[in-house]
Amino acid sequence: GKSGYDHYMRKEINEQPRAIRNCLRGRLSEIDRAVSIDEIDDLERPERVQLISCGTSYHASLYAARLFRDRGIPASAFHASEYDADAIPIDDETLVIAVTQSGETADTLGALRDANRWGAETLAVTNVVGSSVSREADHAMYIRAGPEISVAATKTFASQQAALAMLSSALTGECSRGFVEDLRALPDQIQSILDRSRAEEVARDYIDSDAYFFIGRGYGAPVALEGALKMKEITYKHAEGFPAGELKHGPLALVSERTPVFAIISGASNQEKMIGNVEEVASRKAPVIAVTDSPAAVEHHVDDLLRIPETRPQLLPILANVQLQLVSYWVANQLGRSIDKPRNLAKSVTVE
Ligand code: F6R
């Protein structure tokens, strides 16, 4: 049941510290600063990585592709439904990772079958043991988020990001003590966001808006897309996410005093450029809400702050996303939406 919560989504947002703890359990070693993932310890460092997925899982894949590239492995994320048309040539040195919470998404399963047929090594990153994708891939890694009932993916997205962060370390052997420590800190950091978030007030202040925009750079860009997807799914309001640099190439035409902009700002990466983008939208009178681990540096540039604990840029999206989930949840709640079962959507999309 909902254990006293009004909605499964709220319950599942609040379960994230435990979900991440489960995901990390037994996979991090403080002594040798290494990540080891038992179920895939026979996987070697690939020449290149392709990730295939849909929706929220695609946003986790965009995040992972950036992590792999940062660690020296060429990697790209594909919408599973576009994979057959888009894929660059692959061979047995290519690791194709199907990222799917349910393990049953038809488009993802179809792309996985293509990758298998083309001779790639394949890996499922999924929440469901024994799912179709886990059975058809050469290897499977489990994210261990526990069952997710709400149609909108929340804790599974957090666990996908944590799992993929560990996977990129395990496959590249690149893992500092700091990274292991920062991964371990995530559950308590998420708990502190859940305990103190001002998202409900922020949602109320901007409930009467024409649209909601989400911007970020680098590791903040995929989570901006995710913030917008969650908002449109459960509130039915117009929402869009962009890499912040793309704003001035079109979307800026939509920005007005009736379009709040959520800006994901890391204190350690791209901060100056993000503040530049904030100034661009603020000069069009858009209210700006910063989701940031460096409030002191940004507070006089923005209208509102949603704080997150300080962390490295690679892990910031996992924390920033919790605030964005809560904002969408409270907007939907105040609008009286059917939060756990949004119109027209199904939890598992088993048709192409
Ligand atoms: C959004 C959402 C969907 C799924 C997508 C893929 O909240 O849940 O966008 O992420 O349908 O589902 P899986 O991960 O099961 O392949």
mmCIF file of C-alpha atoms and ligand atoms in Angstrom:
data_model
loop_
_atom_site.group_PDB
_atom_site.id
_atom_site.type_symbol
_atom_site.label_atom_id
_atom_site.label_comp_id
_atom_site.label_asym_id
_atom_site.label_seq_id
_atom_site.Cartn_x
_atom_site.Cartn_y
_atom_site.Cartn_z
ATOM 1 C CA GLY A 1 0.000 0.000 0.000
ATOM 2 C CA LYS A 2 0.838 3.674 0.115
ATOM 3 C CA SER A 3 1.952 3.513 3.785
ATOM 4 C CA GLY A 4 0.030 6.620 4.715
ATOM 5 C CA TYR A 5 1.049 8.692 1.680
ATOM 6 C CA ASP A 6 -1.580 10.281 -0.587
ATOM 7 C CA HIS A 7 0.200 8.983 -3.668
ATOM 8 C CA TYR A 8 2.648 6.267 -4.598
ATOM 9 C CA MET A 9 4.725 8.916 -6.339
ATOM 10 C CA ARG A 10 5.302 10.743 -3.042
ATOM 11 C CA LYS A 11 6.121 7.488 -1.295
ATOM 12 C CA GLU A 12 8.564 6.516 -4.029
ATOM 13 C CA ILE A 13 10.257 9.939 -4.010
ATOM 14 C CA ASN A 14 10.724 9.498 -0.267
ATOM 15 C CA GLU A 15 12.099 5.989 -0.709
ATOM 16 C CA GLN A 16 15.077 7.251 -2.705
ATOM 17 C CA PRO A 17 17.624 7.207 0.129
ATOM 18 C CA ARG A 18 16.854 3.537 0.719
ATOM 19 C CA ALA A 19 16.766 2.738 -2.989
ATOM 20 C CA ILE A 20 20.217 4.252 -3.527
ATOM 21 C CA ARG A 21 21.593 2.510 -0.441
ATOM 22 C CA ASN A 22 20.395 -0.810 -1.869
ATOM 23 C CA CYS A 23 21.868 0.007 -5.245
ATOM 24 C CA LEU A 24 25.287 0.749 -3.742
ATOM 25 C CA ARG A 25 25.323 -2.131 -1.258
ATOM 26 C CA GLY A 26 28.305 -4.445 -1.628
ATOM 27 C CA ARG A 27 29.505 -2.670 -4.756
ATOM 28 C CA LEU A 28 31.868 -0.051 -3.295
ATOM 29 C CA SER A 29 35.152 -0.754 -1.597
ATOM 30 C CA GLU A 30 36.653 2.005 0.525
ATOM 31 C CA ILE A 31 39.893 0.110 0.955
ATOM 32 C CA ASP A 32 40.961 -0.081 -2.664
ATOM 33 C CA ARG A 33 38.636 2.743 -3.857
ATOM 34 C CA ALA A 34 37.127 0.400 -6.362
ATOM 35 C CA VAL A 35 33.687 -0.377 -7.660
ATOM 36 C CA SER A 36 32.879 -4.021 -8.267
ATOM 37 C CA ILE A 37 29.611 -5.312 -9.588
ATOM 38 C CA ASP A 38 29.388 -9.065 -9.043
ATOM 39 C CA GLU A 39 26.896 -9.900 -11.735
ATOM 40 C CA ILE A 40 29.073 -8.350 -14.454
ATOM 41 C CA ASP A 41 32.604 -9.016 -13.213
ATOM 42 C CA ASP A 42 33.361 -10.838 -16.472
ATOM 43 C CA LEU A 43 32.801 -7.664 -18.520
ATOM 44 C CA GLU A 44 35.926 -5.959 -19.823
ATOM 45 C CA ARG A 45 36.552 -2.355 -20.735
ATOM 46 C CA PRO A 46 34.779 -1.837 -24.085
ATOM 47 C CA GLU A 47 36.128 0.187 -27.028
ATOM 48 C CA ARG A 48 32.896 2.147 -27.181
ATOM 49 C CA VAL A 49 29.499 2.260 -25.552
ATOM 50 C CA GLN A 50 26.016 2.809 -26.959
ATOM 51 C CA LEU A 51 23.021 3.239 -24.686
ATOM 52 C CA ILE A 52 19.460 2.464 -25.831
ATOM 53 C CA SER A 53 16.349 3.468 -23.909
ATOM 54 C CA CYS A 54 13.136 5.529 -23.823
ATOM 55 C CA GLY A 55 11.713 8.422 -21.829
ATOM 56 C CA THR A 56 13.167 8.867 -18.382
ATOM 57 C CA SER A 57 15.560 5.982 -18.945
ATOM 58 C CA TYR A 58 16.866 7.879 -21.978
ATOM 59 C CA HIS A 59 17.708 10.799 -19.702
ATOM 60 C CA ALA A 60 19.641 8.429 -17.431
ATOM 61 C CA SER A 61 21.415 7.220 -20.588
ATOM 62 C CA LEU A 62 22.383 10.746 -21.649
ATOM 63 C CA TYR A 63 23.868 11.181 -18.189
ATOM 64 C CA ALA A 64 25.760 7.892 -18.438
ATOM 65 C CA ALA A 65 27.102 8.651 -21.923
ATOM 66 C CA ARG A 66 28.686 11.805 -20.548
ATOM 67 C CA LEU A 67 30.262 9.874 -17.670
ATOM 68 C CA PHE A 68 31.754 7.277 -20.008
ATOM 69 C CA ARG A 69 33.135 9.985 -22.289
ATOM 70 C CA ASP A 70 34.633 11.780 -19.287
ATOM 71 C CA ARG A 71 36.431 8.551 -18.488
ATOM 72 C CA GLY A 72 37.785 8.107 -21.981
ATOM 73 C CA ILE A 73 35.277 5.728 -23.571
ATOM 74 C CA PRO A 74 33.414 7.104 -26.605
ATOM 75 C CA ALA A 75 29.737 6.756 -25.735
ATOM 76 C CA SER A 76 26.403 7.917 -27.057
ATOM 77 C CA ALA A 77 22.768 7.566 -26.087
ATOM 78 C CA PHE A 78 20.064 6.647 -28.599
ATOM 79 C CA HIS A 79 16.299 6.776 -28.397
ATOM 80 C CA ALA A 80 15.535 3.068 -28.707
ATOM 81 C CA SER A 81 12.833 3.782 -31.292
ATOM 82 C CA GLU A 82 15.416 5.499 -33.544
ATOM 83 C CA TYR A 83 18.252 3.058 -33.019
ATOM 84 C CA ASP A 84 17.930 1.013 -36.199
ATOM 85 C CA ALA A 85 18.053 4.168 -38.296
ATOM 86 C CA ASP A 86 20.757 5.945 -36.332
ATOM 87 C CA ALA A 87 23.238 3.414 -35.068
ATOM 88 C CA ILE A 88 26.836 3.847 -36.029
ATOM 89 C CA PRO A 89 28.561 0.612 -37.049
ATOM 90 C CA ILE A 90 29.112 -1.732 -34.148
ATOM 91 C CA ASP A 91 31.227 -4.813 -33.528
ATOM 92 C CA ASP A 92 32.115 -7.118 -30.666
ATOM 93 C CA GLU A 93 34.190 -4.345 -29.067
ATOM 94 C CA THR A 94 31.012 -2.281 -28.685
ATOM 95 C CA LEU A 95 29.058 -2.589 -25.478
ATOM 96 C CA VAL A 96 25.373 -1.809 -26.016
ATOM 97 C CA ILE A 97 23.568 -1.038 -22.775
ATOM 98 C CA ALA A 98 19.779 -1.290 -22.648
ATOM 99 C CA VAL A 99 18.601 0.968 -19.821
ATOM 100 C CA THR A 100 15.054 0.067 -18.849
ATOM 101 C CA GLN A 101 13.358 0.117 -15.493
ATOM 102 C CA SER A 102 10.721 -2.462 -16.433
ATOM 103 C CA GLY A 103 12.849 -4.514 -18.798
ATOM 104 C CA GLU A 104 9.754 -4.862 -20.996
ATOM 105 C CA THR A 105 9.670 -1.703 -23.113
ATOM 106 C CA ALA A 106 9.040 -2.830 -26.687
ATOM 107 C CA ASP A 107 11.252 -0.246 -28.388
ATOM 108 C CA THR A 108 14.160 -1.003 -26.070
ATOM 109 C CA LEU A 109 13.752 -4.740 -26.539
ATOM 110 C CA GLY A 110 13.662 -4.232 -30.323
ATOM 111 C CA ALA A 111 16.866 -2.178 -30.283
ATOM 112 C CA LEU A 112 18.528 -4.778 -28.047
ATOM 113 C CA ARG A 113 17.639 -7.492 -30.548
ATOM 114 C CA ASP A 114 19.222 -5.396 -33.315
ATOM 115 C CA ALA A 115 22.391 -4.988 -31.255
ATOM 116 C CA ASN A 116 22.527 -8.713 -30.526
ATOM 117 C CA ARG A 117 22.049 -9.488 -34.196
ATOM 118 C CA TRP A 118 24.780 -7.046 -35.216
ATOM 119 C CA GLY A 119 27.273 -8.767 -32.914
ATOM 120 C CA ALA A 120 27.640 -6.275 -30.078
ATOM 121 C CA GLU A 121 28.174 -7.333 -26.493
ATOM 122 C CA THR A 122 24.962 -6.396 -24.680
ATOM 123 C CA LEU A 123 24.102 -5.466 -21.116
ATOM 124 C CA ALA A 124 20.734 -4.825 -19.473
ATOM 125 C CA VAL A 125 20.567 -2.257 -16.672
ATOM 126 C CA THR A 126 17.153 -2.893 -15.190
ATOM 127 C CA ASN A 127 15.045 -3.063 -12.058
ATOM 128 C CA VAL A 128 13.272 -6.296 -12.860
ATOM 129 C CA VAL A 129 15.010 -9.636 -12.409
ATOM 130 C CA GLY A 130 13.969 -12.062 -15.124
ATOM 131 C CA SER A 131 12.499 -9.339 -17.366
ATOM 132 C CA SER A 132 12.614 -9.814 -21.150
ATOM 133 C CA VAL A 133 15.523 -7.407 -21.600
ATOM 134 C CA SER A 134 17.512 -9.047 -18.783
ATOM 135 C CA ARG A 135 16.997 -12.458 -20.400
ATOM 136 C CA GLU A 136 17.919 -11.393 -23.927
ATOM 137 C CA ALA A 137 21.042 -9.359 -23.099
ATOM 138 C CA ASP A 138 24.411 -11.087 -22.649
ATOM 139 C CA HIS A 139 24.724 -9.583 -19.153
ATOM 140 C CA ALA A 140 22.428 -7.933 -16.627
ATOM 141 C CA MET A 141 23.034 -5.435 -13.841
ATOM 142 C CA TYR A 142 20.215 -4.734 -11.405
ATOM 143 C CA ILE A 143 19.450 -1.287 -10.027
ATOM 144 C CA ARG A 144 17.595 -2.695 -6.961
ATOM 145 C CA ALA A 145 15.141 0.200 -6.570
ATOM 146 C CA GLY A 146 12.281 -2.000 -5.367
ATOM 147 C CA PRO A 147 8.823 -1.988 -6.957
ATOM 148 C CA GLU A 148 7.640 1.296 -8.481
ATOM 149 C CA ILE A 149 3.856 1.651 -8.763
ATOM 150 C CA SER A 150 3.436 5.262 -9.847
ATOM 151 C CA VAL A 151 3.500 5.619 -13.648
ATOM 152 C CA ALA A 152 6.003 8.478 -13.361
ATOM 153 C CA ALA A 153 9.481 7.078 -12.811
ATOM 154 C CA THR A 154 11.167 8.605 -9.755
ATOM 155 C CA LYS A 155 13.244 6.314 -7.573
ATOM 156 C CA THR A 156 14.116 4.108 -10.529
ATOM 157 C CA PHE A 157 15.644 7.134 -12.283
ATOM 158 C CA ALA A 158 17.787 7.905 -9.218
ATOM 159 C CA SER A 159 18.867 4.279 -9.006
ATOM 160 C CA GLN A 160 19.617 4.106 -12.733
ATOM 161 C CA GLN A 161 21.901 7.119 -12.387
ATOM 162 C CA ALA A 162 23.675 5.646 -9.354
ATOM 163 C CA ALA A 163 24.024 2.258 -11.055
ATOM 164 C CA LEU A 164 25.362 3.790 -14.264
ATOM 165 C CA ALA A 165 27.812 5.964 -12.307
ATOM 166 C CA MET A 166 29.169 2.810 -10.664
ATOM 167 C CA LEU A 167 29.193 0.947 -13.963
ATOM 168 C CA SER A 168 31.285 3.653 -15.650
ATOM 169 C CA SER A 169 33.819 3.325 -12.832
ATOM 170 C CA ALA A 170 33.811 -0.444 -12.846
ATOM 171 C CA LEU A 171 34.416 -0.629 -16.613
ATOM 172 C CA THR A 172 37.098 2.048 -16.774
ATOM 173 C CA GLY A 173 38.806 1.286 -13.478
ATOM 174 C CA GLU A 174 38.679 5.017 -12.837
ATOM 175 C CA CYS A 175 37.533 5.696 -9.351
ATOM 176 C CA SER A 176 38.983 8.069 -6.808
ATOM 177 C CA ARG A 177 38.415 7.708 -3.086
ATOM 178 C CA GLY A 178 36.488 10.971 -3.316
ATOM 179 C CA PHE A 179 34.081 9.476 -5.849
ATOM 180 C CA VAL A 180 33.356 6.448 -3.673
ATOM 181 C CA GLU A 181 32.841 8.704 -0.650
ATOM 182 C CA ASP A 182 30.545 11.008 -2.583
ATOM 183 C CA LEU A 183 28.480 8.062 -3.838
ATOM 184 C CA ARG A 184 28.127 6.827 -0.284
ATOM 185 C CA ALA A 185 27.004 10.275 0.852
ATOM 186 C CA LEU A 186 24.073 10.337 -1.591
ATOM 187 C CA PRO A 187 21.404 8.642 0.578
ATOM 188 C CA ASP A 188 21.897 11.067 3.488
ATOM 189 C CA GLN A 189 22.118 14.016 1.123
ATOM 190 C CA ILE A 190 18.837 13.025 -0.526
ATOM 191 C CA GLN A 191 17.275 12.635 2.904
ATOM 192 C CA SER A 192 18.323 16.158 3.838
ATOM 193 C CA ILE A 193 16.667 17.482 0.645
ATOM 194 C CA LEU A 194 13.467 15.570 1.451
ATOM 195 C CA ASP A 195 13.471 16.951 5.005
ATOM 196 C CA ARG A 196 13.955 20.591 4.041
ATOM 197 C CA SER A 197 12.714 21.117 0.500
ATOM 198 C CA ARG A 198 10.840 24.333 -0.259
ATOM 199 C CA ALA A 199 9.386 22.771 -3.411
ATOM 200 C CA GLU A 200 5.801 22.937 -2.141
ATOM 201 C CA GLU A 201 6.044 26.723 -1.655
ATOM 202 C CA VAL A 202 7.795 27.195 -4.974
ATOM 203 C CA ALA A 203 5.076 25.156 -6.694
ATOM 204 C CA ARG A 204 2.392 27.331 -5.087
ATOM 205 C CA ASP A 205 4.141 30.554 -6.083
ATOM 206 C CA TYR A 206 4.279 29.550 -9.733
ATOM 207 C CA ILE A 207 1.137 27.441 -10.045
ATOM 208 C CA ASP A 208 -0.467 29.936 -12.388
ATOM 209 C CA SER A 209 2.106 29.858 -15.187
ATOM 210 C CA ASP A 210 1.859 29.379 -18.956
ATOM 211 C CA ALA A 211 4.810 27.001 -19.132
ATOM 212 C CA TYR A 212 7.784 25.764 -17.152
ATOM 213 C CA PHE A 213 11.311 25.697 -18.557
ATOM 214 C CA PHE A 214 14.287 23.763 -17.271
ATOM 215 C CA ILE A 215 17.898 24.528 -18.200
ATOM 216 C CA GLY A 216 21.260 23.016 -17.330
ATOM 217 C CA ARG A 217 24.717 22.485 -18.802
ATOM 218 C CA GLY A 218 27.013 19.487 -18.835
ATOM 219 C CA TYR A 219 25.835 17.007 -16.234
ATOM 220 C CA GLY A 220 22.930 19.349 -15.524
ATOM 221 C CA ALA A 221 21.506 19.110 -19.056
ATOM 222 C CA PRO A 222 19.942 15.602 -18.968
ATOM 223 C CA VAL A 223 18.267 16.321 -15.653
ATOM 224 C CA ALA A 224 16.783 19.513 -17.112
ATOM 225 C CA LEU A 225 15.121 17.331 -19.766
ATOM 226 C CA GLU A 226 13.903 14.977 -17.050
ATOM 227 C CA GLY A 227 12.503 17.852 -14.971
ATOM 228 C CA ALA A 228 10.401 18.931 -17.936
ATOM 229 C CA LEU A 229 9.225 15.403 -18.775
ATOM 230 C CA LYS A 230 8.054 14.812 -15.201
ATOM 231 C CA MET A 231 6.270 18.176 -15.161
ATOM 232 C CA LYS A 232 4.312 17.528 -18.364
ATOM 233 C CA GLU A 233 3.493 13.924 -17.461
ATOM 234 C CA ILE A 234 1.814 14.568 -14.150
ATOM 235 C CA THR A 235 0.661 18.208 -14.341
ATOM 236 C CA TYR A 236 -0.387 18.358 -18.054
ATOM 237 C CA LYS A 237 1.261 21.781 -18.194
ATOM 238 C CA HIS A 238 3.542 22.834 -20.999
ATOM 239 C CA ALA A 239 7.119 22.185 -19.953
ATOM 240 C CA GLU A 240 10.387 22.033 -21.866
ATOM 241 C CA GLY A 241 13.970 21.300 -20.968
ATOM 242 C CA PHE A 242 17.034 22.533 -22.868
ATOM 243 C CA PRO A 243 20.773 22.502 -22.610
ATOM 244 C CA ALA A 244 21.109 26.114 -21.429
ATOM 245 C CA GLY A 245 23.207 27.169 -24.420
ATOM 246 C CA GLU A 246 20.374 26.309 -26.811
ATOM 247 C CA LEU A 247 18.015 28.859 -25.254
ATOM 248 C CA LYS A 248 19.074 31.759 -27.408
ATOM 249 C CA HIS A 249 18.727 29.670 -30.565
ATOM 250 C CA GLY A 250 14.933 29.638 -30.408
ATOM 251 C CA PRO A 251 13.243 28.828 -27.123
ATOM 252 C CA LEU A 252 14.013 32.291 -25.748
ATOM 253 C CA ALA A 253 11.154 33.562 -27.924
ATOM 254 C CA LEU A 254 8.746 31.787 -25.549
ATOM 255 C CA VAL A 255 10.217 33.201 -22.364
ATOM 256 C CA SER A 256 8.108 35.773 -20.505
ATOM 257 C CA GLU A 257 7.060 36.751 -16.994
ATOM 258 C CA ARG A 258 4.605 33.837 -17.173
ATOM 259 C CA THR A 259 7.240 31.154 -17.786
ATOM 260 C CA PRO A 260 9.297 30.309 -14.709
ATOM 261 C CA VAL A 261 12.733 28.902 -15.513
ATOM 262 C CA PHE A 262 14.373 26.276 -13.310
ATOM 263 C CA ALA A 263 18.157 26.533 -13.666
ATOM 264 C CA ILE A 264 20.378 23.700 -12.447
ATOM 265 C CA ILE A 265 23.624 25.301 -11.311
ATOM 266 C CA SER A 266 26.689 23.477 -10.023
ATOM 267 C CA GLY A 267 29.145 25.480 -7.956
ATOM 268 C CA ALA A 268 32.012 23.508 -9.456
ATOM 269 C CA SER A 269 31.227 23.470 -13.172
ATOM 270 C CA ASN A 270 29.860 25.926 -15.745
ATOM 271 C CA GLN A 271 28.685 28.329 -13.070
ATOM 272 C CA GLU A 272 29.607 31.526 -14.925
ATOM 273 C CA LYS A 273 27.926 30.398 -18.114
ATOM 274 C CA MET A 274 24.792 29.319 -16.259
ATOM 275 C CA ILE A 275 24.587 32.715 -14.561
ATOM 276 C CA GLY A 276 24.861 34.263 -18.024
ATOM 277 C CA ASN A 277 21.867 32.187 -19.157
ATOM 278 C CA VAL A 278 19.952 33.158 -16.030
ATOM 279 C CA GLU A 279 20.556 36.824 -16.884
ATOM 280 C CA GLU A 280 19.235 36.217 -20.414
ATOM 281 C CA VAL A 281 15.883 34.899 -19.179
ATOM 282 C CA ALA A 282 15.676 37.309 -16.236
ATOM 283 C CA SER A 283 15.984 40.252 -18.638
ATOM 284 C CA ARG A 284 12.804 38.882 -20.340
ATOM 285 C CA LYS A 285 11.216 39.032 -16.870
ATOM 286 C CA ALA A 286 11.038 35.278 -16.370
ATOM 287 C CA PRO A 287 11.138 34.265 -12.726
ATOM 288 C CA VAL A 288 14.223 32.095 -12.154
ATOM 289 C CA ILE A 289 14.472 29.320 -9.601
ATOM 290 C CA ALA A 290 18.001 27.999 -9.093
ATOM 291 C CA VAL A 291 18.495 24.382 -8.093
ATOM 292 C CA THR A 292 22.006 24.626 -6.771
ATOM 293 C CA ASP A 293 24.690 23.448 -4.385
ATOM 294 C CA SER A 294 26.246 26.942 -4.332
ATOM 295 C CA PRO A 295 23.483 29.291 -3.132
ATOM 296 C CA ALA A 296 25.819 32.102 -2.065
ATOM 297 C CA ALA A 297 27.137 32.596 -5.579
ATOM 298 C CA VAL A 298 23.760 32.637 -7.312
ATOM 299 C CA GLU A 299 21.165 33.991 -4.891
ATOM 300 C CA HIS A 300 21.367 37.608 -6.026
ATOM 301 C CA HIS A 301 20.810 36.540 -9.637
ATOM 302 C CA VAL A 302 17.612 34.544 -9.061
ATOM 303 C CA ASP A 303 14.133 34.849 -7.547
ATOM 304 C CA ASP A 304 14.112 31.614 -5.623
ATOM 305 C CA LEU A 305 16.440 28.853 -4.480
ATOM 306 C CA LEU A 306 16.046 25.120 -4.122
ATOM 307 C CA ARG A 307 19.184 24.069 -2.314
ATOM 308 C CA ILE A 308 20.983 20.785 -2.580
ATOM 309 C CA PRO A 309 24.039 19.639 -0.613
ATOM 310 C CA GLU A 310 27.430 20.280 -2.165
ATOM 311 C CA THR A 311 28.695 17.491 -4.375
ATOM 312 C CA ARG A 312 30.841 16.865 -7.441
ATOM 313 C CA PRO A 313 29.306 17.825 -10.824
ATOM 314 C CA GLN A 314 29.040 14.135 -11.799
ATOM 315 C CA LEU A 315 26.637 13.421 -8.930
ATOM 316 C CA LEU A 316 24.804 16.739 -8.837
ATOM 317 C CA PRO A 317 22.010 15.612 -11.201
ATOM 318 C CA ILE A 318 20.991 12.853 -8.783
ATOM 319 C CA LEU A 319 20.416 15.459 -6.072
ATOM 320 C CA ALA A 320 18.987 18.220 -8.284
ATOM 321 C CA ASN A 321 16.440 15.789 -9.671
ATOM 322 C CA VAL A 322 14.911 15.230 -6.229
ATOM 323 C CA GLN A 323 13.990 18.915 -6.002
ATOM 324 C CA LEU A 324 12.552 18.845 -9.528
ATOM 325 C CA GLN A 325 10.485 15.727 -8.736
ATOM 326 C CA LEU A 326 9.045 17.507 -5.701
ATOM 327 C CA VAL A 327 8.183 20.651 -7.670
ATOM 328 C CA SER A 328 6.273 18.609 -10.276
ATOM 329 C CA TYR A 329 4.600 16.587 -7.562
ATOM 330 C CA TRP A 330 3.371 19.699 -5.741
ATOM 331 C CA VAL A 331 2.214 21.457 -8.914
ATOM 332 C CA ALA A 332 0.223 18.320 -9.850
ATOM 333 C CA ASN A 333 -1.084 17.978 -6.309
ATOM 334 C CA GLN A 334 -2.262 21.595 -6.167
ATOM 335 C CA LEU A 335 -3.937 21.193 -9.562
ATOM 336 C CA GLY A 336 -5.695 18.042 -8.316
ATOM 337 C CA ARG A 337 -4.257 15.804 -11.014
ATOM 338 C CA SER A 338 -4.375 12.014 -11.068
ATOM 339 C CA ILE A 339 -0.747 11.819 -10.032
ATOM 340 C CA ASP A 340 -0.118 8.080 -9.978
ATOM 341 C CA LYS A 341 -2.015 7.374 -13.194
ATOM 342 C CA PRO A 342 -1.711 10.310 -15.567
ATOM 343 C CA ARG A 343 -4.128 10.308 -18.491
ATOM 344 C CA ASN A 344 -3.029 8.458 -21.648
ATOM 345 C CA LEU A 345 0.068 6.903 -20.073
ATOM 346 C CA ALA A 346 0.951 3.344 -19.082
ATOM 347 C CA LYS A 347 3.684 2.175 -16.730
ATOM 348 C CA SER A 348 5.139 -0.235 -19.183
ATOM 349 C CA VAL A 349 4.969 0.470 -22.923
ATOM 350 C CA THR A 350 4.924 -2.923 -24.629
ATOM 351 C CA VAL A 351 3.989 -1.740 -28.131
ATOM 352 C CA GLU A 352 6.353 -0.123 -30.648
HETATM 353 C C1 F6R B 1 8.458 8.665 -17.306
HETATM 354 C C2 F6R B 1 8.481 7.248 -17.577
HETATM 355 C C3 F6R B 1 8.713 6.757 -18.961
HETATM 356 C C4 F6R B 1 9.653 5.546 -18.944
HETATM 357 C C5 F6R B 1 9.779 4.930 -20.335
HETATM 358 C C6 F6R B 1 10.775 3.778 -20.345
HETATM 359 O O1 F6R B 1 8.196 8.948 -15.976
HETATM 360 O O2 F6R B 1 8.306 6.467 -16.671
HETATM 361 O O3 F6R B 1 9.229 7.774 -19.774
HETATM 362 O O4 F6R B 1 10.889 5.966 -18.464
HETATM 363 O O5 F6R B 1 8.525 4.478 -20.762
HETATM 364 O O6 F6R B 1 10.396 2.790 -19.446
HETATM 365 P P1 F6R B 1 11.408 1.674 -19.013
HETATM 366 O O7 F6R B 1 12.466 2.304 -18.177
HETATM 367 O O8 F6R B 1 10.595 0.688 -18.233
HETATM 368 O O9 F6R B 1 11.978 1.085 -20.259
#
